[in-house]
Structure formats: structure tokens, C-alpha cells
Coordinates of C-alpha atoms and ligand atoms in Angstrom, one line a residue:
X1 CA 21.4 15.6 -38.1
X2 CA 22.2 17.9 -35.2
X3 CA 23.6 17.0 -31.8
X4 CA 21.6 19.1 -29.4
X5 CA 23.5 18.2 -26.3
X6 CA 25.5 15.8 -24.2
X7 CA 24.0 14.2 -21.0
X8 CA 25.3 12.1 -18.2
X9 CA 22.1 10.1 -17.9
X10 CA 19.1 9.7 -20.2
X11 CA 15.9 8.0 -19.1
X12 CA 13.6 6.8 -21.9
X13 CA 10.0 6.5 -20.8
X14 CA 7.8 8.4 -18.2
X15 CA 5.7 5.6 -16.9
X16 CA 6.1 4.6 -13.2
X17 CA 9.5 3.0 -13.9
X18 CA 10.8 6.1 -15.6
X19 CA 9.5 8.3 -12.8
X20 CA 11.3 6.1 -10.2
X21 CA 14.5 6.1 -12.3
X22 CA 14.6 9.9 -12.6
X23 CA 13.7 10.4 -8.9
X24 CA 16.5 8.0 -7.8
X25 CA 19.1 9.6 -10.0
X26 CA 18.4 13.0 -8.5
X27 CA 18.4 11.5 -5.0
X28 CA 21.8 10.1 -5.8
X29 CA 23.2 13.6 -6.5
X30 CA 23.3 13.4 -10.3
X31 CA 23.0 17.0 -11.5
X32 CA 19.4 17.3 -12.8
X33 CA 20.6 19.4 -15.7
X34 CA 22.7 16.5 -16.9
X35 CA 19.7 14.2 -16.9
X36 CA 17.5 14.0 -20.1
X37 CA 14.0 12.5 -19.8
X38 CA 12.2 11.5 -22.9
X39 CA 8.6 10.4 -23.5
X40 CA 6.0 11.1 -26.2
X41 CA 3.4 12.4 -23.7
X42 CA 4.5 12.5 -20.0
X43 CA 1.1 11.2 -18.9
X44 CA 2.3 8.4 -16.6
X45 CA 2.9 5.8 -19.4
X46 CA 0.5 3.0 -20.0
X47 CA -0.3 3.0 -16.3
X48 CA -1.9 6.4 -16.7
X49 CA -3.3 6.0 -20.2
X50 CA -4.4 2.4 -20.6
X51 CA -4.9 0.9 -17.2
X52 CA -6.4 3.8 -15.1
X53 CA -9.8 2.2 -14.9
X54 CA -8.4 -1.2 -13.7
X55 CA -8.8 -2.2 -10.0
X56 CA -5.3 -2.5 -8.5
X57 CA -3.8 -5.8 -7.3
X58 CA -1.7 -3.8 -4.9
X59 CA -2.6 -2.4 -1.5
X60 CA -2.8 1.4 -1.2
X61 CA 0.0 1.2 1.4
X62 CA 2.5 0.0 -1.2
X63 CA 1.5 2.8 -3.6
X64 CA 1.9 5.4 -0.7
X65 CA 5.4 3.8 0.0
X66 CA 6.3 4.4 -3.7
X67 CA 5.2 8.1 -3.5
X68 CA 7.3 8.7 -0.4
X69 CA 10.4 6.9 -1.4
X70 CA 12.3 9.6 -3.3
X71 CA 13.1 13.0 -1.7
X72 CA 13.1 14.5 -5.2
X73 CA 9.4 13.6 -5.7
X74 CA 8.7 16.2 -3.0
X75 CA 5.5 14.3 -2.3
X76 CA 5.6 14.9 1.5
X77 CA 6.0 18.7 0.8
X78 CA 2.9 18.7 -1.5
X79 CA 0.0 20.7 -0.1
X80 CA -2.5 18.6 -2.0
X81 CA -4.3 15.8 -0.2
X82 CA -4.8 13.2 -3.0
X83 CA -7.8 10.8 -3.0
X84 CA -5.5 7.8 -2.5
X85 CA -4.4 9.3 0.8
X86 CA -8.0 9.4 2.0
X87 CA -8.6 5.6 1.9
X88 CA -7.4 2.8 4.1
X89 CA -3.8 1.6 3.6
X90 CA -5.1 -2.0 3.6
X91 CA -7.5 -1.5 0.7
X92 CA -6.9 -1.8 -3.0
X93 CA -8.1 0.9 -5.3
X94 CA -8.7 1.9 -9.0
X95 CA -5.4 2.7 -10.5
X96 CA -6.7 6.2 -11.4
X97 CA -6.2 7.2 -7.8
X98 CA -2.4 6.5 -8.2
X99 CA -2.3 8.3 -11.6
X100 CA -3.1 11.6 -10.0
X101 CA -0.1 11.8 -7.6
X102 CA 2.2 10.3 -10.2
X103 CA 1.2 13.0 -12.7
X104 CA 2.0 15.6 -10.1
X105 CA 5.4 14.0 -9.4
X106 CA 6.1 13.9 -13.2
X107 CA 5.5 17.6 -13.4
X108 CA 7.8 18.2 -10.4
X109 CA 10.6 16.1 -11.9
X110 CA 10.2 17.7 -15.3
X111 CA 10.8 21.1 -13.8
X112 CA 14.2 19.8 -12.5
X113 CA 15.6 17.8 -15.4
X114 CA 15.8 18.4 -19.1
X115 CA 12.8 16.9 -20.7
X116 CA 12.0 16.2 -24.3
X117 CA 8.6 15.2 -25.8
X118 CA 9.7 12.7 -28.4
X119 CA 10.3 9.0 -29.3
X120 CA 13.7 7.5 -29.4
X121 CA 14.1 5.4 -32.6
X122 CA 17.6 4.0 -32.2
X123 CA 20.6 3.7 -30.0
X124 CA 24.2 3.0 -30.9
X125 CA 27.7 3.5 -29.4
X126 CA 29.7 6.4 -30.6
X127 CA 33.1 7.5 -29.0
X128 CA 32.2 5.8 -25.7
X129 CA 28.8 7.5 -25.6
X130 CA 25.4 6.2 -26.5
X131 CA 24.0 8.1 -29.5
X132 CA 20.2 8.3 -29.3
X133 CA 18.3 9.2 -32.5
X134 CA 14.8 10.5 -32.3
X135 CA 11.8 10.2 -34.6
X136 CA 12.2 13.9 -35.5
X137 CA 15.8 13.3 -36.9
X138 CA 17.5 15.0 -33.9
X139 CA 20.1 13.1 -31.9
X140 CA 21.8 13.5 -28.5
X141 CA 24.7 11.7 -26.8
X142 CA 24.5 10.3 -23.3
X143 CA 27.1 8.5 -21.1
X144 CA 24.3 6.3 -19.6
X145 CA 20.8 5.3 -20.6
X146 CA 18.0 3.7 -18.7
X147 CA 15.3 2.2 -20.9
X148 CA 11.9 2.2 -19.1
X149 CA 10.0 1.8 -22.3
X150 CA 7.1 -0.4 -21.1
X151 CA 5.5 -3.4 -22.8
X152 CA 2.6 -4.1 -25.2
X153 CA 0.1 -6.9 -24.9
X154 CA 0.9 -10.1 -26.8
X155 CA -1.6 -11.1 -29.4
X156 CA -2.4 -14.3 -31.4
X157 CA -3.5 -14.3 -34.9
X158 CA -7.2 -15.0 -35.4
X159 CA -8.0 -12.6 -38.3
X160 CA -11.7 -13.7 -38.6
X161 CA -12.4 -12.4 -35.2
X162 CA -12.7 -8.7 -34.3
X163 CA -10.1 -7.8 -31.7
X164 CA -11.2 -5.8 -28.7
X165 CA -8.0 -4.2 -27.3
X166 CA -7.1 -5.2 -23.8
X167 CA -7.3 -1.6 -22.6
X168 CA -10.9 -1.4 -23.8
X169 CA -11.9 -4.8 -22.4
X170 CA -10.5 -3.6 -19.0
X171 CA -12.5 -0.3 -19.1
X172 CA -16.2 -0.8 -18.2
X173 CA -17.2 2.5 -19.6
X174 CA -15.7 1.9 -23.0
X175 CA -16.4 -1.9 -23.2
X176 CA -20.2 -1.3 -23.3
X177 CA -19.7 0.4 -26.7
X178 CA -18.1 -2.8 -28.1
X179 CA -20.5 -5.5 -26.7
X180 CA -23.9 -6.4 -28.1
X181 CA -26.3 -9.1 -27.0
X182 CA -25.6 -11.5 -29.9
X183 CA -21.8 -11.2 -29.6
X184 CA -19.8 -14.2 -28.5
X185 CA -16.4 -13.0 -27.2
X186 CA -13.4 -15.3 -26.8
X187 CA -11.1 -14.3 -24.0
X188 CA -7.6 -15.9 -24.1
X189 CA -5.8 -16.2 -20.8
X190 CA -6.3 -17.0 -17.1
X191 CA -4.2 -14.5 -15.3
X192 CA -5.2 -11.3 -13.5
X193 CA -6.1 -9.3 -16.6
X194 CA -8.0 -12.2 -18.2
X195 CA -10.2 -12.7 -15.1
X196 CA -10.7 -8.9 -14.9
X197 CA -11.9 -8.9 -18.5
X198 CA -14.3 -11.8 -18.0
X199 CA -15.8 -10.2 -14.9
X200 CA -16.0 -6.9 -16.7
X201 CA -18.0 -8.4 -19.6
X202 CA -20.3 -10.4 -17.4
X203 CA -21.1 -7.4 -15.1
X204 CA -21.4 -4.7 -17.8
X205 CA -22.7 -6.6 -20.9
X206 CA -24.9 -9.3 -19.2
X207 CA -26.3 -10.7 -22.5
X208 CA -22.9 -11.1 -24.2
X209 CA -21.6 -14.7 -24.2
X210 CA -17.9 -15.5 -23.3
X211 CA -15.7 -18.4 -24.2
X212 CA -12.6 -18.4 -22.1
X213 CA -9.6 -20.4 -23.5
X214 CA -6.9 -21.0 -20.9
X215 CA -3.6 -22.9 -20.8
X216 CA -3.2 -23.4 -17.0
X217 CA -5.4 -23.7 -14.0
X218 CA -6.3 -20.6 -12.0
X219 CA -3.4 -19.6 -9.7
X220 CA -3.8 -17.7 -6.5
X221 CA -1.4 -15.6 -4.5
X222 CA -1.1 -16.9 -0.9
X223 CA 0.2 -14.9 2.0
X224 CA 2.6 -17.2 3.9
X225 CA 3.7 -14.7 6.5
X226 CA 7.3 -13.9 5.5
X227 CA 6.7 -14.5 1.8
X228 CA 3.8 -14.5 -0.7
X229 CA 3.4 -17.6 -2.8
X230 CA 2.7 -16.7 -6.5
X231 CA 3.1 -13.1 -5.6
X232 CA 3.6 -12.0 -9.2
X233 CA 1.5 -14.6 -11.1
X234 CA -1.4 -15.3 -8.8
X235 CA -4.8 -13.7 -8.5
X236 CA -5.1 -11.3 -5.7
X237 CA -7.6 -9.1 -3.8
X238 CA -11.2 -8.7 -5.1
X239 CA -10.3 -10.4 -8.4
X240 CA -9.2 -13.5 -6.5
X241 CA -12.3 -13.4 -4.4
X242 CA -14.5 -13.1 -7.4
X243 CA -12.7 -16.0 -9.3
X244 CA -13.1 -18.3 -6.2
X245 CA -16.8 -17.5 -6.1
X246 CA -17.5 -17.9 -9.8
X247 CA -15.0 -20.0 -11.7
X248 CA -14.7 -23.3 -9.9
X249 CA -17.3 -25.7 -11.3
X250 CA -20.1 -23.1 -10.9
X251 CA -19.7 -20.9 -14.0
X252 CA -22.1 -18.0 -14.7
X253 CA -24.7 -18.8 -17.4
X254 CA -23.0 -16.8 -20.2
X255 CA -19.5 -18.2 -19.6
X256 CA -17.8 -21.3 -20.8
X257 CA -14.2 -22.2 -20.2
X258 CA -12.0 -24.5 -22.4
X259 CA -8.5 -25.7 -22.2
X260 CA -6.8 -24.0 -25.2
X261 CA -5.9 -27.2 -27.1
X262 CA -6.2 -27.8 -30.8
X263 CA -9.5 -29.7 -30.6
X264 CA -11.3 -27.2 -28.4
X265 CA -10.1 -24.3 -30.5
X266 CA -11.3 -26.1 -33.7
X267 CA -14.7 -26.9 -32.2
X268 CA -15.5 -23.7 -30.4
X269 CA -13.6 -20.7 -31.7
X270 CA -15.6 -20.5 -35.0
X271 CA -18.7 -19.6 -32.9
X272 CA -17.1 -16.4 -31.7
X273 CA -17.4 -12.9 -33.2
X274 CA -14.8 -11.1 -31.1
X275 CA -11.5 -11.8 -29.3
X276 CA -9.6 -10.4 -26.3
X277 CA -6.0 -11.4 -25.8
X278 CA -5.0 -11.3 -22.2
X279 CA -2.0 -13.6 -22.5
X280 CA 0.9 -11.4 -21.3
X281 CA 3.1 -8.6 -22.4
X282 CA 6.2 -8.1 -24.5
X283 CA 8.6 -5.2 -24.3
X284 CA 8.5 -2.4 -26.8
X285 CA 11.3 -2.3 -29.4
X286 CA 13.9 0.3 -30.1
X287 CA 16.6 -0.4 -32.7
X288 CA 19.8 -1.2 -30.8
X289 CA 22.9 -1.4 -33.0
X290 CA 25.6 -3.7 -32.0
X291 CA 23.8 -5.4 -29.1
X292 CA 21.9 -8.7 -29.4
X293 CA 18.2 -8.2 -29.3
X294 CA 17.7 -6.6 -25.9
X295 CA 19.1 -9.5 -23.9
X296 CA 19.5 -8.2 -20.3
X297 CA 20.7 -9.6 -17.0
X298 CA 17.4 -10.0 -15.1
X299 CA 19.1 -9.7 -11.7
X300 CA 20.9 -6.4 -12.4
X301 CA 19.1 -4.9 -15.4
X302 CA 22.4 -4.5 -17.3
X303 CA 22.0 -4.7 -21.1
X304 CA 25.5 -3.3 -21.9
X305 CA 27.9 -1.0 -20.2
X306 CA 26.0 2.3 -19.6
X307 CA 22.8 0.8 -20.8
X308 CA 20.2 -0.5 -18.4
X309 CA 16.7 -1.9 -18.6
X310 CA 14.0 -1.2 -16.0
X311 CA 10.2 -1.5 -15.4
X312 CA 7.8 -4.0 -16.9
X313 CA 9.9 -4.2 -20.1
X314 CA 12.9 -5.6 -18.2
X315 CA 11.5 -7.1 -15.0
X316 CA 13.7 -8.4 -12.2
X317 CA 13.8 -12.2 -11.9
X318 CA 13.7 -13.3 -8.3
X319 CA 13.4 -16.5 -6.3
X320 CA 10.9 -16.8 -3.5
X321 CA 11.7 -18.8 -0.4
X322 CA 10.2 -21.9 -2.0
X323 CA 12.6 -21.7 -4.8
X324 CA 10.1 -20.5 -7.5
X325 CA 11.5 -17.9 -9.9
X326 CA 9.1 -15.1 -10.9
X327 CA 9.4 -11.8 -12.8
X328 CA 8.6 -9.1 -10.4
X329 CA 6.2 -6.4 -11.8
X330 CA 4.6 -3.6 -9.8
X331 CA 5.4 -0.1 -8.6
X332 CA 6.7 -1.0 -5.2
X333 CA 8.8 -3.8 -6.6
X334 CA 10.3 -1.4 -9.2
X335 CA 11.3 0.9 -6.4
X336 CA 12.9 -1.9 -4.3
X337 CA 14.7 -3.2 -7.3
X338 CA 16.2 0.2 -8.4
X339 CA 17.4 0.8 -4.8
X340 CA 19.4 -2.5 -5.2
X341 CA 20.7 -2.0 -8.7
X342 CA 21.3 1.7 -9.0
X343 CA 24.6 1.6 -7.0
X344 CA 25.9 -0.8 -9.7
X345 CA 24.5 1.2 -12.6
X346 CA 26.2 4.4 -11.3
X347 CA 29.6 2.6 -11.5
X348 CA 29.1 0.6 -14.7
X349 CA 29.5 3.2 -17.5
X350 CA 32.3 3.2 -20.1
Ligands
FAD1 C1 -3.8 -4.4 -16.4 C2 -2.6 -4.1 -15.5 C3 -2.8 -3.8 -14.2 C4 -1.8 -3.5 -13.3 N1 -2.0 -3.3 -12.0 C5 -1.0 -3.0 -11.2 C6 -1.2 -2.7 -9.8 O1 -2.3 -2.8 -9.3 N2 -0.1 -2.3 -9.1 C7 1.1 -2.2 -9.6 O2 2.0 -1.9 -8.8 N3 1.4 -2.5 -10.9 C8 0.3 -2.9 -11.7 N4 0.6 -3.2 -13.0 C9 2.0 -3.4 -13.5 C10 2.8 -2.1 -13.8 O3 2.9 -1.3 -12.7 C11 2.4 -1.4 -15.0 O4 2.4 -2.2 -16.1 C12 3.2 -0.1 -15.3 O5 2.5 0.6 -16.3 C13 4.6 -0.4 -15.8 O6 5.3 0.8 -15.8 P1 6.5 1.1 -16.9 O7 7.0 2.4 -16.5 O8 7.5 0.0 -16.9 O9 5.8 1.1 -18.3 P2 4.7 2.0 -18.9 O10 3.7 2.5 -17.9 O11 4.2 1.3 -20.1 O12 5.5 3.3 -19.5 C14 6.4 3.3 -20.5 C15 6.6 4.7 -21.1 O13 7.7 4.6 -22.1 C16 7.3 5.3 -23.2 N5 8.1 4.9 -24.4 C17 8.1 3.6 -24.9 N6 9.0 3.6 -26.0 C18 9.6 4.8 -26.0 C19 10.5 5.4 -26.9 N7 11.1 4.7 -27.9 N8 10.9 6.7 -26.7 C20 10.3 7.4 -25.7 N9 9.4 6.9 -24.9 C21 9.0 5.6 -25.0 C22 5.8 5.0 -23.4 O14 5.2 5.9 -24.3 C23 5.4 5.1 -22.0 O15 5.0 6.4 -21.7 C24 -0.5 -3.5 -13.9 C25 -0.3 -3.8 -15.2 C26 -1.3 -4.1 -16.0 C27 -1.1 -4.4 -17.5

């Protein structure tokens, strides 16, 4: 094993959270040559690869705020006018439009810091540094590490049904290849992604039948002036509008909805040929020696001294003004959160 180098900060992951972390470190005067950035592809993470054909639940204005919120992004200096800058700030958009500028920012940041196309396999403490081991057997040491490693969709185990991956079910172009007129697809879930999947199937595979199994009633975000009720868990934008029009006692012909209890699953699930799981996400794993399984403080992101979690894998837990606690996920929320916690992280190494 060779130690290639020693870094002050290492950021694992180049999705939107990794991009924000690297940008904010540079803005906070960390020498870019002492920052190592690691990702297997540098293609804007799952946001760029899996969800680019998904309609956003976020207004364009919040995406633009994200792009403008780090000097080191050099977004304002860019001569390119991106498509997302041509549409109204109040609209939502396909995530693709945000992927283009994020890819451009990734390239800018990569030219400033040390970047490494690789996968981190494990972390452990060595002489007051974090030792990071890579899939290719190399290793580096870093005083501080930000893990922005993203999350994968949770699945259930129904091996008799053919699973349609969520990224396919959310992509109307690819979904058509998977759906046939005699298919019956079970869709598990009732959150934003589940409703998007149902709508996608109904609109693009009109002869395919859907059985939707849900655990809780549909939940909507509600703008209450100074706060948004169900901001992180509720349906928003065009998806909320579509759900209100179609899913409340007036279901489309090819859709049935069932409470996901034992009896309904026993009576209905055997009729299905395929399944889509849209039941939430769980963080990716890295072997972490000497630290209990990725427990983190959801108010500060601290996992251990010098080791911090960020992004969808380690979301902030925050109370709204009604006292409801929600995990906050979304690009603008990541940016606000790192503005609050980075001053702590900068002082909490060993
Ligand atoms: C369907 C869907 C729609 C969404 N819509 C919106 C929206 O409209 N607006 C909004 O603001 N947010 C939205 N989000 C939420 C959120 O912004 C995205 O989930 C975003 O992708 C999370 O960014 P991230 O950087 O935390 O993770 P990711 O985008 O998943 O990036 C993680 C990166 O880390 C890399 N990585 C993982 N493990 C390792 C390792 N061991 N070594 C090296 N690299 C590693 C991965 O390869 C990946 O590149 C949506 C999410 C989903 C699922």
C-alpha cells in the first residue's frame, strides 16, 4: 500500500452536496491544493445520472440561488447562458436543466483542487489523521473528511416480481421499453417519487395496469407565509396538482390503490408482474473502523472529530414552526445547512 499524499480536507462524492462542500471550503480560504475530491465519475452524482429526467419539486429561483452562493463556483463570471437561466424563477423545471451548470461548476472546482476518480472503500484513524483506503489499493491521509456519498433507494423483497429500478420508472423515455399492455405493475409508496412513477406509467404506457400500495394518506406541502408545512415530505408543484386532480376518489381506469396491509398484499400482489419500490432512500455504505455504524448528529453533521456527513445521506433534522421535525433534502437546503455547520467543522478536527 502506498500513501500518495496528505490533505487538510477530503470530500467524498461529487453530487450536489460534494460540489457545495468543495465550493464552501475554498470560499473559507482552505488552500485548494490541500483539498482532495473523490468520486468515481464526477458527473453530478445521482442527481446528474439517475434523476435528470425528473421534474423538480424546487423552483428555479432556489436552483439559481445555489449556483450563485459560492464565489469559487465562478458562476457569475461564466460567459455561458444556461437554459435554466432562460426560464421564469417561479417555475419548476426538469432536473436536467440544473445538471448542465452543475457539471460546469464541477469542472471549474476540479481545476482548483486535487481530484481523484476512485471509490473510497474504508476509513480509519491513524496517528490523528483519517486514513482513506481506495478500491485500487492506494491510500491517503486527511485531517478532515466530508462524506457526501448519497443514498440508494430502499427495496422490499418480492422475488417473484420483476423489479423496475426507480431511475427507469422515473424516466419516460426508458420506461416505455419496460412496460407492455398485459403487465400489471405494483408501485410501493405514496411520496413525491411514487406519484411521479404512477403518473409516468399512466401517461406513457396507457394500457399497463398499476396497483399502488401505500402506508399513509397523500400529504401536500402548504405554503403558510413564513413557513411551509410538510416542506420536505409533502407533494409539491405539478405533481401535487396532478395528484389532487387524479387520486382522491376518482382514480384513472388503470390504477387501483390499496393500503399496504397483510390482507391486501396477500389478495392483490400475486396479480402483478413487475414492481417499483418508491419507499425512500438509505445512505451508501463505507467501512468505518472504530465508529459505530455511521451515527451522526443530525443538527451538526458531526460523525466523529474531523469526520462529517452531508447531503441526502446525512440530512439535517429541523423543526418547522409547528414543531414538526423533518429531514431536509434539496440543493438549496444543503447550501443553507453547510453555511451554518461549516464554521463548526472548520474547528472540530483532532
Ligand atoms: C427523484 C428525486 C428527485 C429530486 N428532486 C429534487 C429537486 O427537485 N430539487 C432538489 O433540490 N433536490 C431534489 N432531490 C434531492 C437531492 O437534491 C438529490 O437526491 C441529490 O442527488 C442529493 O445529492 P448528494 O450529493 O447528497 O448525493 P448524490 O447526488 O447521490 O451524489 C453522491 C456521489 O457520491 C459518490 N460516492 C458514493 N460513495 C462513494 C465512495 N465510497 N467513494 C467515492 N464516491 C462515492 C456517488 O458515486 C455520487 O457521485 C431529488 C431526489 C430524488 C431522489
